[in-house]
Short mmCIF file of N, CA and C in Angstrom, two decimals:
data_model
loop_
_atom_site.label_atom_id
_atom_site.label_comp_id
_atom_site.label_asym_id
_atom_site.label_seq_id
_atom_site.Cartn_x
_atom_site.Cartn_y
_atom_site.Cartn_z
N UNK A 711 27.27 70.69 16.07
CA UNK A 711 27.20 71.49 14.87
C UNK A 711 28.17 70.98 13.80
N UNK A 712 29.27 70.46 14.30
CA UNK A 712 30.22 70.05 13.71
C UNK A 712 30.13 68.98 12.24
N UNK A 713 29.38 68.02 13.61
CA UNK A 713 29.03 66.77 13.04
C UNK A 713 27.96 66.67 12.21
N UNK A 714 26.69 67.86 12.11
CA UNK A 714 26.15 68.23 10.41
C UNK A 714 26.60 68.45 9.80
N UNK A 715 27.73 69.07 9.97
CA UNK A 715 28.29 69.67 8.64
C UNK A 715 29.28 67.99 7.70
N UNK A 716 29.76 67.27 8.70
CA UNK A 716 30.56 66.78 7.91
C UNK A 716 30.35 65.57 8.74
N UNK A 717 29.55 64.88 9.00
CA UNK A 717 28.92 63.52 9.73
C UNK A 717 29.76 62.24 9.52
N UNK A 718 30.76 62.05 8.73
CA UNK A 718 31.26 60.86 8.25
C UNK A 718 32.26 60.84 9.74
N UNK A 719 33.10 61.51 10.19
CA UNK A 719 34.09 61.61 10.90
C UNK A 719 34.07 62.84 11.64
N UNK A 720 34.13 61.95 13.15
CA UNK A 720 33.95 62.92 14.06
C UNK A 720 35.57 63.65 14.85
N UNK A 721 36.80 63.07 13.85
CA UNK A 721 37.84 63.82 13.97
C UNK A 721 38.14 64.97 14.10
N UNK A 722 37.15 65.78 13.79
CA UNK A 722 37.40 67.01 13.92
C UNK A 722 36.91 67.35 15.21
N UNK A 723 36.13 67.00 15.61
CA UNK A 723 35.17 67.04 17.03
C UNK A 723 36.17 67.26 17.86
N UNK A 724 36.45 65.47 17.28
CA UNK A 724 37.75 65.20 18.55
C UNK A 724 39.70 64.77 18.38
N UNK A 725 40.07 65.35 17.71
CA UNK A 725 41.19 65.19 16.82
C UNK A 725 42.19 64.86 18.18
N UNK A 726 43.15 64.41 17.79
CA UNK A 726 44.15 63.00 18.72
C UNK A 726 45.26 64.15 18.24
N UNK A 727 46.89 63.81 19.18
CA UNK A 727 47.72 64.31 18.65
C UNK A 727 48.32 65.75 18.16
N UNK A 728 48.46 65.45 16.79
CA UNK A 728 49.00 67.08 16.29
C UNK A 728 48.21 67.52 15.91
N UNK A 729 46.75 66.77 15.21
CA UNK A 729 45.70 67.49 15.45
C UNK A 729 44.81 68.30 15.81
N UNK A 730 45.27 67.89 17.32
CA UNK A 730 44.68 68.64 18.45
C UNK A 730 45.22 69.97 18.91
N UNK A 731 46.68 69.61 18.51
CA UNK A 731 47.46 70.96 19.33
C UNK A 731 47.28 72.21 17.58
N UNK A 732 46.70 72.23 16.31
CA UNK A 732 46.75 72.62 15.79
C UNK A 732 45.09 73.76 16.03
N UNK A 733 44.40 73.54 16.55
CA UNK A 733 43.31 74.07 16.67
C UNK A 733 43.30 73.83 18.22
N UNK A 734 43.25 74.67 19.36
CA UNK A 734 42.69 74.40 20.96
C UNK A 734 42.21 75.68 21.57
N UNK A 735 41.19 76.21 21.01
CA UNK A 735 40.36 77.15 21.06
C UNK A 735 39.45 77.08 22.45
N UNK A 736 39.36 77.76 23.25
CA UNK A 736 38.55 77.17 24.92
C UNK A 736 37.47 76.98 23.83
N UNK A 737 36.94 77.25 22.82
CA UNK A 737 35.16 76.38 22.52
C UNK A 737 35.40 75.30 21.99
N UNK A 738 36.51 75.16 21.11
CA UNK A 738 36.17 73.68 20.48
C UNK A 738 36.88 73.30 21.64
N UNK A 739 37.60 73.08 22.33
CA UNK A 739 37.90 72.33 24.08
C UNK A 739 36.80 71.86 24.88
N UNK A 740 36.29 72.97 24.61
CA UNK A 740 34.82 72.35 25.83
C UNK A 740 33.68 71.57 25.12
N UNK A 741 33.60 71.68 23.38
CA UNK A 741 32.92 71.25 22.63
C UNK A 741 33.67 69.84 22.70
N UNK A 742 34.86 69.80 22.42
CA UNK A 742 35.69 68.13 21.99
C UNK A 742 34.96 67.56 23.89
N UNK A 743 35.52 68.20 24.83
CA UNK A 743 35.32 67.47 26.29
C UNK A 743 33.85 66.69 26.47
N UNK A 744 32.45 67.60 25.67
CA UNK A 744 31.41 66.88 25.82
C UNK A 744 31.16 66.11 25.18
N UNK A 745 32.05 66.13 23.99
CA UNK A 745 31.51 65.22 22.55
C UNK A 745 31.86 64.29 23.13
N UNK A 746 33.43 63.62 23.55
CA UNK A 746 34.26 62.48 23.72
C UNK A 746 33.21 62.07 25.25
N UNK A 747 32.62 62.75 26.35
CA UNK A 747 31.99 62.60 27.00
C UNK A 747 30.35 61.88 26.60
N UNK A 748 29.94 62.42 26.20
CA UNK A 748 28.82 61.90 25.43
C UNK A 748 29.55 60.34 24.46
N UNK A 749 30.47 60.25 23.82
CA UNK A 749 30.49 58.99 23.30
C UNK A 749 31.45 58.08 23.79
N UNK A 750 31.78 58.26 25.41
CA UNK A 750 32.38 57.52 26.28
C UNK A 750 31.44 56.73 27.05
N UNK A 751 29.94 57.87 26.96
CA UNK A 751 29.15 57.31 27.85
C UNK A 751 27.89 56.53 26.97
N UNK A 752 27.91 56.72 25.66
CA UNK A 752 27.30 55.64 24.74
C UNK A 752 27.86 54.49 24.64
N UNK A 753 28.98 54.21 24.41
CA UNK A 753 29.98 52.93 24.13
C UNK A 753 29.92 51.92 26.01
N UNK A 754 29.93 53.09 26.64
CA UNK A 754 29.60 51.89 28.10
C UNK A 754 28.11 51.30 28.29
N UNK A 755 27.54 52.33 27.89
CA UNK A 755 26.20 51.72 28.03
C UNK A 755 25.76 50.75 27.07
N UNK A 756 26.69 50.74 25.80
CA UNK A 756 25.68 50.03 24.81
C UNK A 756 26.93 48.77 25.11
N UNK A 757 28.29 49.14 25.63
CA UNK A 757 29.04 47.74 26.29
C UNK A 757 27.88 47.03 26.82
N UNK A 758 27.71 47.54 28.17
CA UNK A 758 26.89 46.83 29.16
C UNK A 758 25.53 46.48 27.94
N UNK A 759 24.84 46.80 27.56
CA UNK A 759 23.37 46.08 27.00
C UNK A 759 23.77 44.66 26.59
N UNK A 760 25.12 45.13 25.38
CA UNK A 760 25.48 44.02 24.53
C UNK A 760 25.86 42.46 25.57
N UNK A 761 26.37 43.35 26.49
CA UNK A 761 26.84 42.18 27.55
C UNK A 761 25.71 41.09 28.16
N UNK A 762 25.06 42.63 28.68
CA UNK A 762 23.14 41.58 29.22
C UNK A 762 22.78 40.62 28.32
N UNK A 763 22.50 41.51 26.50
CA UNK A 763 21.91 40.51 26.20
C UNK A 763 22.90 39.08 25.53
N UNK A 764 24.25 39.25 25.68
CA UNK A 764 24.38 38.11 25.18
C UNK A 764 24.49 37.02 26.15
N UNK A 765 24.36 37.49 27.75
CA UNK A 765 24.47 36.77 28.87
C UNK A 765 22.55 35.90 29.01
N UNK A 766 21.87 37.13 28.44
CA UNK A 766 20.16 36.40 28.66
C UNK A 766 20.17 35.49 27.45
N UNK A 767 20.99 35.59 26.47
CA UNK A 767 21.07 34.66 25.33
C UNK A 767 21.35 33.40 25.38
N UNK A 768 22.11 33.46 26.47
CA UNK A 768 22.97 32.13 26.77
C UNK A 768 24.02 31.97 25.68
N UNK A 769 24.77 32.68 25.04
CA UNK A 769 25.90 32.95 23.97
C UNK A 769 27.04 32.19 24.60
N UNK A 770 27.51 31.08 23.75
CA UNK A 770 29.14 30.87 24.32
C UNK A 770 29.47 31.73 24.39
N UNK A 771 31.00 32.38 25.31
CA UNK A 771 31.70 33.00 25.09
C UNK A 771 30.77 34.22 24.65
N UNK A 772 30.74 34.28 25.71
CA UNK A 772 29.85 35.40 25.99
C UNK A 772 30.76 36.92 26.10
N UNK A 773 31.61 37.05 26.44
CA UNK A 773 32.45 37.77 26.87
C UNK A 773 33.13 38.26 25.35
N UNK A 774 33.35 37.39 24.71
CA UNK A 774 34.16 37.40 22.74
C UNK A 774 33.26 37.59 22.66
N UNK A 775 32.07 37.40 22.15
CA UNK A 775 30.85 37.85 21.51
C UNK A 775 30.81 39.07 21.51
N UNK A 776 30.50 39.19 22.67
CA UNK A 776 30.63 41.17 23.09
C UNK A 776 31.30 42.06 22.38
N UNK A 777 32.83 41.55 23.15
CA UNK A 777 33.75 42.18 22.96
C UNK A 777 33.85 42.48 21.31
N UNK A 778 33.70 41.40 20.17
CA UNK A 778 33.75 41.32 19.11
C UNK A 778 32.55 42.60 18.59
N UNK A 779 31.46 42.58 19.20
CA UNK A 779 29.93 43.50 18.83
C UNK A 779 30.46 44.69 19.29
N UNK A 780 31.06 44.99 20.58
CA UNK A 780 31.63 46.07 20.45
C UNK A 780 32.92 46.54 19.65
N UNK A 781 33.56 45.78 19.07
CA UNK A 781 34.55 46.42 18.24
C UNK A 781 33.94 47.20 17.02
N UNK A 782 32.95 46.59 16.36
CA UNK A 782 32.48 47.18 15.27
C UNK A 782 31.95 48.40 15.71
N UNK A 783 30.81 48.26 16.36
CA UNK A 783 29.78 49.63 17.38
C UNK A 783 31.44 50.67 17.54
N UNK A 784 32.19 50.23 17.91
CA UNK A 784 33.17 51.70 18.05
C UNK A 784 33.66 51.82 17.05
N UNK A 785 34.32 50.87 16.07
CA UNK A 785 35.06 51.30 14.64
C UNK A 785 33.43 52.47 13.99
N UNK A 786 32.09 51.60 14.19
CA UNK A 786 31.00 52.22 13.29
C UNK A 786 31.24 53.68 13.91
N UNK A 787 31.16 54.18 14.94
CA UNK A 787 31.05 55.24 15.90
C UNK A 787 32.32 56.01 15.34
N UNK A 788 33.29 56.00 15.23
CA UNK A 788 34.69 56.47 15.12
C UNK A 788 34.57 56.39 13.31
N UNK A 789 34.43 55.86 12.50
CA UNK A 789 34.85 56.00 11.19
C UNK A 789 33.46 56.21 10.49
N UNK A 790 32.22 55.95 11.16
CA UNK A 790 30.60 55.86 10.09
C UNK A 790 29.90 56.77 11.36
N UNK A 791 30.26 58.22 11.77
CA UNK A 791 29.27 58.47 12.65
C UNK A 791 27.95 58.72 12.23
N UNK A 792 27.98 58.90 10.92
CA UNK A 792 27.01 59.55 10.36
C UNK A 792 25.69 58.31 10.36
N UNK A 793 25.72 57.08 10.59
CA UNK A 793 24.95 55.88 10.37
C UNK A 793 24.26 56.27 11.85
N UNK A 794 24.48 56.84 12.61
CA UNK A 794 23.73 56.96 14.22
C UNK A 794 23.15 58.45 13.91
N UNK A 795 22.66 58.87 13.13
CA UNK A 795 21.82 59.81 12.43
C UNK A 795 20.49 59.65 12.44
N UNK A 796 19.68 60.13 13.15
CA UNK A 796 18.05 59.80 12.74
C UNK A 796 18.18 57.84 13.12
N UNK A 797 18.53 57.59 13.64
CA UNK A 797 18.79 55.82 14.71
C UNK A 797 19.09 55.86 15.99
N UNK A 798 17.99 54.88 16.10
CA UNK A 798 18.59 54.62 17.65
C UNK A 798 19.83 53.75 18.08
N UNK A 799 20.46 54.25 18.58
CA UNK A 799 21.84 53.69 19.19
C UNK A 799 21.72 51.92 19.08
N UNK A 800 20.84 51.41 19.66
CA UNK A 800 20.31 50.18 19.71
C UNK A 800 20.09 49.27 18.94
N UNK A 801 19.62 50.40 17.25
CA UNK A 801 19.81 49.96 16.36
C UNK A 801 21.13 48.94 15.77
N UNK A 802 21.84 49.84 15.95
CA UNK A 802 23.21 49.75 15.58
C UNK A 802 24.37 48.20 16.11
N UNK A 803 23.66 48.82 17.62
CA UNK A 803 24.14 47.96 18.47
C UNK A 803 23.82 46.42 18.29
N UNK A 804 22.51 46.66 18.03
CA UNK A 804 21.68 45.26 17.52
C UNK A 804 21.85 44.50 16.23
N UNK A 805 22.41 45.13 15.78
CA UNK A 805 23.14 44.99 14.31
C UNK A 805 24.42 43.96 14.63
N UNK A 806 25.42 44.85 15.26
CA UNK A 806 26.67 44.91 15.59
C UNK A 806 26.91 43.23 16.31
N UNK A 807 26.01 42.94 16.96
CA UNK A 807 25.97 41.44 17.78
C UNK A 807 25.66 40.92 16.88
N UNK A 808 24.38 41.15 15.96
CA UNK A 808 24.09 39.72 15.38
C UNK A 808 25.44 39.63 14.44
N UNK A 809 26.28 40.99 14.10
CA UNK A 809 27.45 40.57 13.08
C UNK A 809 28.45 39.16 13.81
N UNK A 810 28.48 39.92 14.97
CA UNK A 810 29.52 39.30 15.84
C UNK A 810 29.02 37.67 16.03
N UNK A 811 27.85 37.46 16.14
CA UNK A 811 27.71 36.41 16.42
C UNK A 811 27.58 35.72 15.53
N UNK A 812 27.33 35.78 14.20
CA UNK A 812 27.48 35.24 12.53
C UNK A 812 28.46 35.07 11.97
N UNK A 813 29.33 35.75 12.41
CA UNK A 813 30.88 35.81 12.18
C UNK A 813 31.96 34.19 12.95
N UNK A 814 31.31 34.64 14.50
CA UNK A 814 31.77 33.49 15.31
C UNK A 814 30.91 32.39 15.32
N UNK A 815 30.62 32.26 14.04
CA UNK A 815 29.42 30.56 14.01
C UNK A 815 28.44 30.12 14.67
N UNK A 816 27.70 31.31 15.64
CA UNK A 816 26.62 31.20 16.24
C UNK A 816 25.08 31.49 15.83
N UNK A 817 25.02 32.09 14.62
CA UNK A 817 24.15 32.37 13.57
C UNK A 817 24.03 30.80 12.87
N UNK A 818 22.72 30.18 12.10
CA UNK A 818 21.43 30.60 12.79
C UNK A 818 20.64 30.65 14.43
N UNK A 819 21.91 29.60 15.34
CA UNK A 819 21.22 29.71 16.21
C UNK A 819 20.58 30.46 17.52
N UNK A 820 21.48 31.67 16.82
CA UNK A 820 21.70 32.96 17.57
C UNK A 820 21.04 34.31 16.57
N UNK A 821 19.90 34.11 16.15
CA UNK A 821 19.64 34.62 14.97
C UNK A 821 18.68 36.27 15.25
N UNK A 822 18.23 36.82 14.60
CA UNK A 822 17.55 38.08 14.77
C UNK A 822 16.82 37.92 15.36
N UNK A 823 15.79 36.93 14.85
CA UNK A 823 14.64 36.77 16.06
C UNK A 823 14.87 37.05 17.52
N UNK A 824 15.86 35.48 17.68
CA UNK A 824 15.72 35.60 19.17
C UNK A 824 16.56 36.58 19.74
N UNK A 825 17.75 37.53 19.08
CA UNK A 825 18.12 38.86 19.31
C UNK A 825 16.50 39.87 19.66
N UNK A 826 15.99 40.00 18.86
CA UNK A 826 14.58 40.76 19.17
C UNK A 826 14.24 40.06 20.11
N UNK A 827 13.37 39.04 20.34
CA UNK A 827 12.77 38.70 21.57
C UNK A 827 13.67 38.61 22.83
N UNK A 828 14.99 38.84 22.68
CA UNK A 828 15.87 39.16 24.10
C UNK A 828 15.66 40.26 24.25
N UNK A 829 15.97 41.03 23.37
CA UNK A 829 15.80 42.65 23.92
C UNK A 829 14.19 42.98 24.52
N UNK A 830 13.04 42.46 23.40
CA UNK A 830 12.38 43.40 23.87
C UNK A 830 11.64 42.27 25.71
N UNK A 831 12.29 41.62 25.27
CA UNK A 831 12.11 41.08 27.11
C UNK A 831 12.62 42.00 27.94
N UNK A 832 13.70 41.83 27.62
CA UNK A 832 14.96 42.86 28.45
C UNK A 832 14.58 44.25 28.88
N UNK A 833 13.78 44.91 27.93
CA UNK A 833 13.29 46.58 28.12
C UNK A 833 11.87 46.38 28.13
N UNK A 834 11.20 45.77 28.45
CA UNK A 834 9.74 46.05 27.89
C UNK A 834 9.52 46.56 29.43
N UNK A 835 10.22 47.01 30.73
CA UNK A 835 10.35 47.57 31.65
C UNK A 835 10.47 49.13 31.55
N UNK A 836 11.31 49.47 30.52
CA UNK A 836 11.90 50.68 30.71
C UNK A 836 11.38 51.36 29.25
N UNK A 837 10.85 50.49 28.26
CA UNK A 837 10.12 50.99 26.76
C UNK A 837 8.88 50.93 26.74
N UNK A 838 7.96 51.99 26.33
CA UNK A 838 6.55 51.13 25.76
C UNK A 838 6.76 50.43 25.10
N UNK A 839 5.68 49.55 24.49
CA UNK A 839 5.59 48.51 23.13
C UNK A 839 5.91 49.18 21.65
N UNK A 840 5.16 50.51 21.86
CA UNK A 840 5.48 51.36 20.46
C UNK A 840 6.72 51.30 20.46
N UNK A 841 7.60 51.70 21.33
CA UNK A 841 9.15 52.41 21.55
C UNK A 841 9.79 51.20 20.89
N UNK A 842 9.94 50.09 21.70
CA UNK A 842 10.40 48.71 20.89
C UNK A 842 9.94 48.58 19.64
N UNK A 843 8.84 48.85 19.21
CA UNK A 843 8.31 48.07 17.93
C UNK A 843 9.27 49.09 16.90
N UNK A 844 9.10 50.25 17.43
CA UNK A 844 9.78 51.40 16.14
C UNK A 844 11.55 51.28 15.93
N UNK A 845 12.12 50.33 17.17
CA UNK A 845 13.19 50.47 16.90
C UNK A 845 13.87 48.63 16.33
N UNK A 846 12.48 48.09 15.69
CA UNK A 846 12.43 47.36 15.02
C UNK A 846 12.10 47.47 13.92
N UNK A 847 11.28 48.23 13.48
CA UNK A 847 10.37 48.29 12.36
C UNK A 847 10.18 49.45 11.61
N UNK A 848 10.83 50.59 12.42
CA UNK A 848 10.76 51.78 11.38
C UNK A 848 12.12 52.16 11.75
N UNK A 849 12.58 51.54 10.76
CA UNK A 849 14.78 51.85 10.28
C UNK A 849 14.97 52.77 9.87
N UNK A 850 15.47 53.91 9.76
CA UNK A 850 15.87 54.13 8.57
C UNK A 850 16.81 53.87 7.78
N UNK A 851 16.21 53.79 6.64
CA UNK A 851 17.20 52.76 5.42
C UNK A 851 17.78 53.83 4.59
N UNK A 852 17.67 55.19 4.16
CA UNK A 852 18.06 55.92 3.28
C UNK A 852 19.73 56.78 4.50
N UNK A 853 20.51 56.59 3.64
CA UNK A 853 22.12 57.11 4.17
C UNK A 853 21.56 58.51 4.00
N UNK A 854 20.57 59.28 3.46
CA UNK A 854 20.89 61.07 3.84
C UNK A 854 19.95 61.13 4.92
N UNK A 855 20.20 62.38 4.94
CA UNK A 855 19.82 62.70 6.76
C UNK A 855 18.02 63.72 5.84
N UNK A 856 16.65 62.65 5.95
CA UNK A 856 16.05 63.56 5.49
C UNK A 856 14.71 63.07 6.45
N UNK A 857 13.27 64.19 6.50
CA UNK A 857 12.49 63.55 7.35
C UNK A 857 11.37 62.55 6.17
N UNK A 858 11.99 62.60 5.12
CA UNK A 858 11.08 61.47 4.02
C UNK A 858 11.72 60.33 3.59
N UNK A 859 12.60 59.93 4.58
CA UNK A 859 13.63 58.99 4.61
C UNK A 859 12.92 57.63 4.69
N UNK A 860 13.77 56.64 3.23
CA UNK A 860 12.85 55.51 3.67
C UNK A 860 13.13 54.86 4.58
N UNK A 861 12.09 54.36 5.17
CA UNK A 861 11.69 53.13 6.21
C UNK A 861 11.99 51.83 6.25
N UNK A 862 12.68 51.07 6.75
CA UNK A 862 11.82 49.69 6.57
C UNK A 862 12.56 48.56 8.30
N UNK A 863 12.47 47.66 8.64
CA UNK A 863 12.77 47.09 9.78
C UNK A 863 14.58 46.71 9.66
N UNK A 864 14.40 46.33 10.68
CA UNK A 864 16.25 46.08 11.34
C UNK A 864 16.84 45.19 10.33
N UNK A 865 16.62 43.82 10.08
CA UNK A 865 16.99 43.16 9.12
C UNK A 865 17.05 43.74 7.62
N UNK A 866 16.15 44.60 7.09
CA UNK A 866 16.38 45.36 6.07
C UNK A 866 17.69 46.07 6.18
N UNK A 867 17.70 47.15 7.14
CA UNK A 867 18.67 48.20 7.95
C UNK A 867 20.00 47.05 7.45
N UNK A 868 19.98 45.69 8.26
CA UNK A 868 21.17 45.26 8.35
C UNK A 868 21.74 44.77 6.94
N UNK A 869 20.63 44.46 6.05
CA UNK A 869 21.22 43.70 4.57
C UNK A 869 21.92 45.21 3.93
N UNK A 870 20.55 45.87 3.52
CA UNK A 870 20.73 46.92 2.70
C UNK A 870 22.11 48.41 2.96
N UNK A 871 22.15 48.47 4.46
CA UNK A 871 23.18 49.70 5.20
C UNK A 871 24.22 49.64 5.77
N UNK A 872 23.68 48.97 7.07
CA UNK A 872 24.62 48.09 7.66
C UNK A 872 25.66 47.29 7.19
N UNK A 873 25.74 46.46 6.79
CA UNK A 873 26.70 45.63 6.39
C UNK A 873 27.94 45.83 5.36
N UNK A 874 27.21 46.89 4.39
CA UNK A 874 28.10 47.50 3.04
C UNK A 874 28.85 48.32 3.87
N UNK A 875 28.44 49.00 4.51
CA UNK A 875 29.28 50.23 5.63
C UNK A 875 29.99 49.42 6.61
N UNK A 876 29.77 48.58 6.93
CA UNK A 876 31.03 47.85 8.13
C UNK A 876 31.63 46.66 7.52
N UNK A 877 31.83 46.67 6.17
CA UNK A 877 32.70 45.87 5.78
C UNK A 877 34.14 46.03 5.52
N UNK A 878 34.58 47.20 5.87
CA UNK A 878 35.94 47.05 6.07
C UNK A 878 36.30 46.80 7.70
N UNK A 879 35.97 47.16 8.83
CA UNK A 879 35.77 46.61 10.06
C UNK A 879 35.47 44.92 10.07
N UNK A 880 34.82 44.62 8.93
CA UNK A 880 34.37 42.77 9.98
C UNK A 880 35.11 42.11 9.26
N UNK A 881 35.87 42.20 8.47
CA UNK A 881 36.62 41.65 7.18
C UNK A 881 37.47 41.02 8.18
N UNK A 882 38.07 41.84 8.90
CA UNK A 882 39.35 41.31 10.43
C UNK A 882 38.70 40.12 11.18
N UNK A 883 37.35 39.59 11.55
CA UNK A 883 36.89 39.11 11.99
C UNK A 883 37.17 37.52 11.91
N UNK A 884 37.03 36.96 10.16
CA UNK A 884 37.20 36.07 10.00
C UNK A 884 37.29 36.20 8.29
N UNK A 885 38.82 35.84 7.95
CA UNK A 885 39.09 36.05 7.00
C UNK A 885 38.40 35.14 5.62
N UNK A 886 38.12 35.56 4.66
CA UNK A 886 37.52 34.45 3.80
C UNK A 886 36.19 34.14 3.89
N UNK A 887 35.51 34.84 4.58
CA UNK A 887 34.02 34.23 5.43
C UNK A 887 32.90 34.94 4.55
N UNK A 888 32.26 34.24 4.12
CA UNK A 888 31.09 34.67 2.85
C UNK A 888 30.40 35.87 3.47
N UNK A 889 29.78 36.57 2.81
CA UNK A 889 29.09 37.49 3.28
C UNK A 889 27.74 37.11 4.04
N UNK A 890 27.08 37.43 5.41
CA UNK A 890 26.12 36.67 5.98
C UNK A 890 24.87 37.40 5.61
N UNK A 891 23.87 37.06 4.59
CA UNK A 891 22.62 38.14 4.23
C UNK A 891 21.43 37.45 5.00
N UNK A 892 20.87 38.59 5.99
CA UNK A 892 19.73 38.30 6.64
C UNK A 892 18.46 37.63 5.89
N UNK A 893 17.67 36.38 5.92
CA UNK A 893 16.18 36.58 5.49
C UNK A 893 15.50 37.26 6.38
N UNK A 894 14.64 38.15 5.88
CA UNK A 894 13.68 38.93 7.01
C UNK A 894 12.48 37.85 6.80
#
């Protein structure tokens, strides 16, 4: 409930510190315990994906890659919750690698495409074809939370949303480094 009201930052959810001891109400306690629960258990799981796929990728440094895709995915999670709004987690996540890997000089040869064709190898077990295709192809691209929200695919997602919003996060990455704009 929290996090409609004020979606940018989930600090209040889960406030650290003196924060915390300023409000500890048994509901927001048991509310903060599932929230931080719920996004302890997103960040491992979307660890582990990022890991699979940069291991089915054959990614140098496979392990930095990751690690790098997950830094953003948690800064995005912790400072932009509001971008995992009406998206699939995956989205994000899928984003978050190709940053990582454009950043660490593995872009073009590590490029969206074959990000898409890893994944939907990877799940076409556990997704229908629709399920994959939509979490390629129907983004949403509009920042408010509406159901006439425009549309358009991941590479859009990543030029147009993505990237303006995690540019204070990838800036640390590699200093001086041009901005990387997807061709779809």
């Amino acid at each position: 409930h929290k996090l409609k009201q004020n979606p940018t930052t989930w600090k209040e959810v889960c406030p650290t510190g003196t924060e915390k001891e300023a409000d500890s109400t048994a509901s927001n306690d048991k509310e903060r315990i599932f929230v931080r629960y719920v996004l302890r258990n997103l960040v491992k799981v979307s660890r582990r994906r990022t890991l699979a796929l940069c291991v089915h990728l054959s990614v140098p440094e496979t392990s930095a890659v990751a690690s790098k895709a997950m830094m953003v995915f948690v800064n995005m999670l912790y400072h932009r919750v509001d971008m995992f709004i009406d998206r699939h987690p995956d989205q994000l996540m899928l984003c978050s690698l190709y940053l990582a890997c454009s950043k660490m000089k593995l872009a073009p040869t590590v490029g969206f495409q074959k990000i898409k064709d890893a994944y939907m190898e990877m799940n076409e077990r556990f997704y229908d074809t629709s399920t994959l295709n939509s979490i390629f192809y129907e983004v949403k691209l509009s920042e408010l939370p509406s159901s006439n929200a425009k549309r358009g695919n991941l590479v859009s997602f990543y030029n147009e949303v993505f990237t303006p919003n995690v540019r204070p996060f990838w800036k640390s990455f590699v200093k001086g480094a041009p901005r990387n704009r997807v061709n779809g």
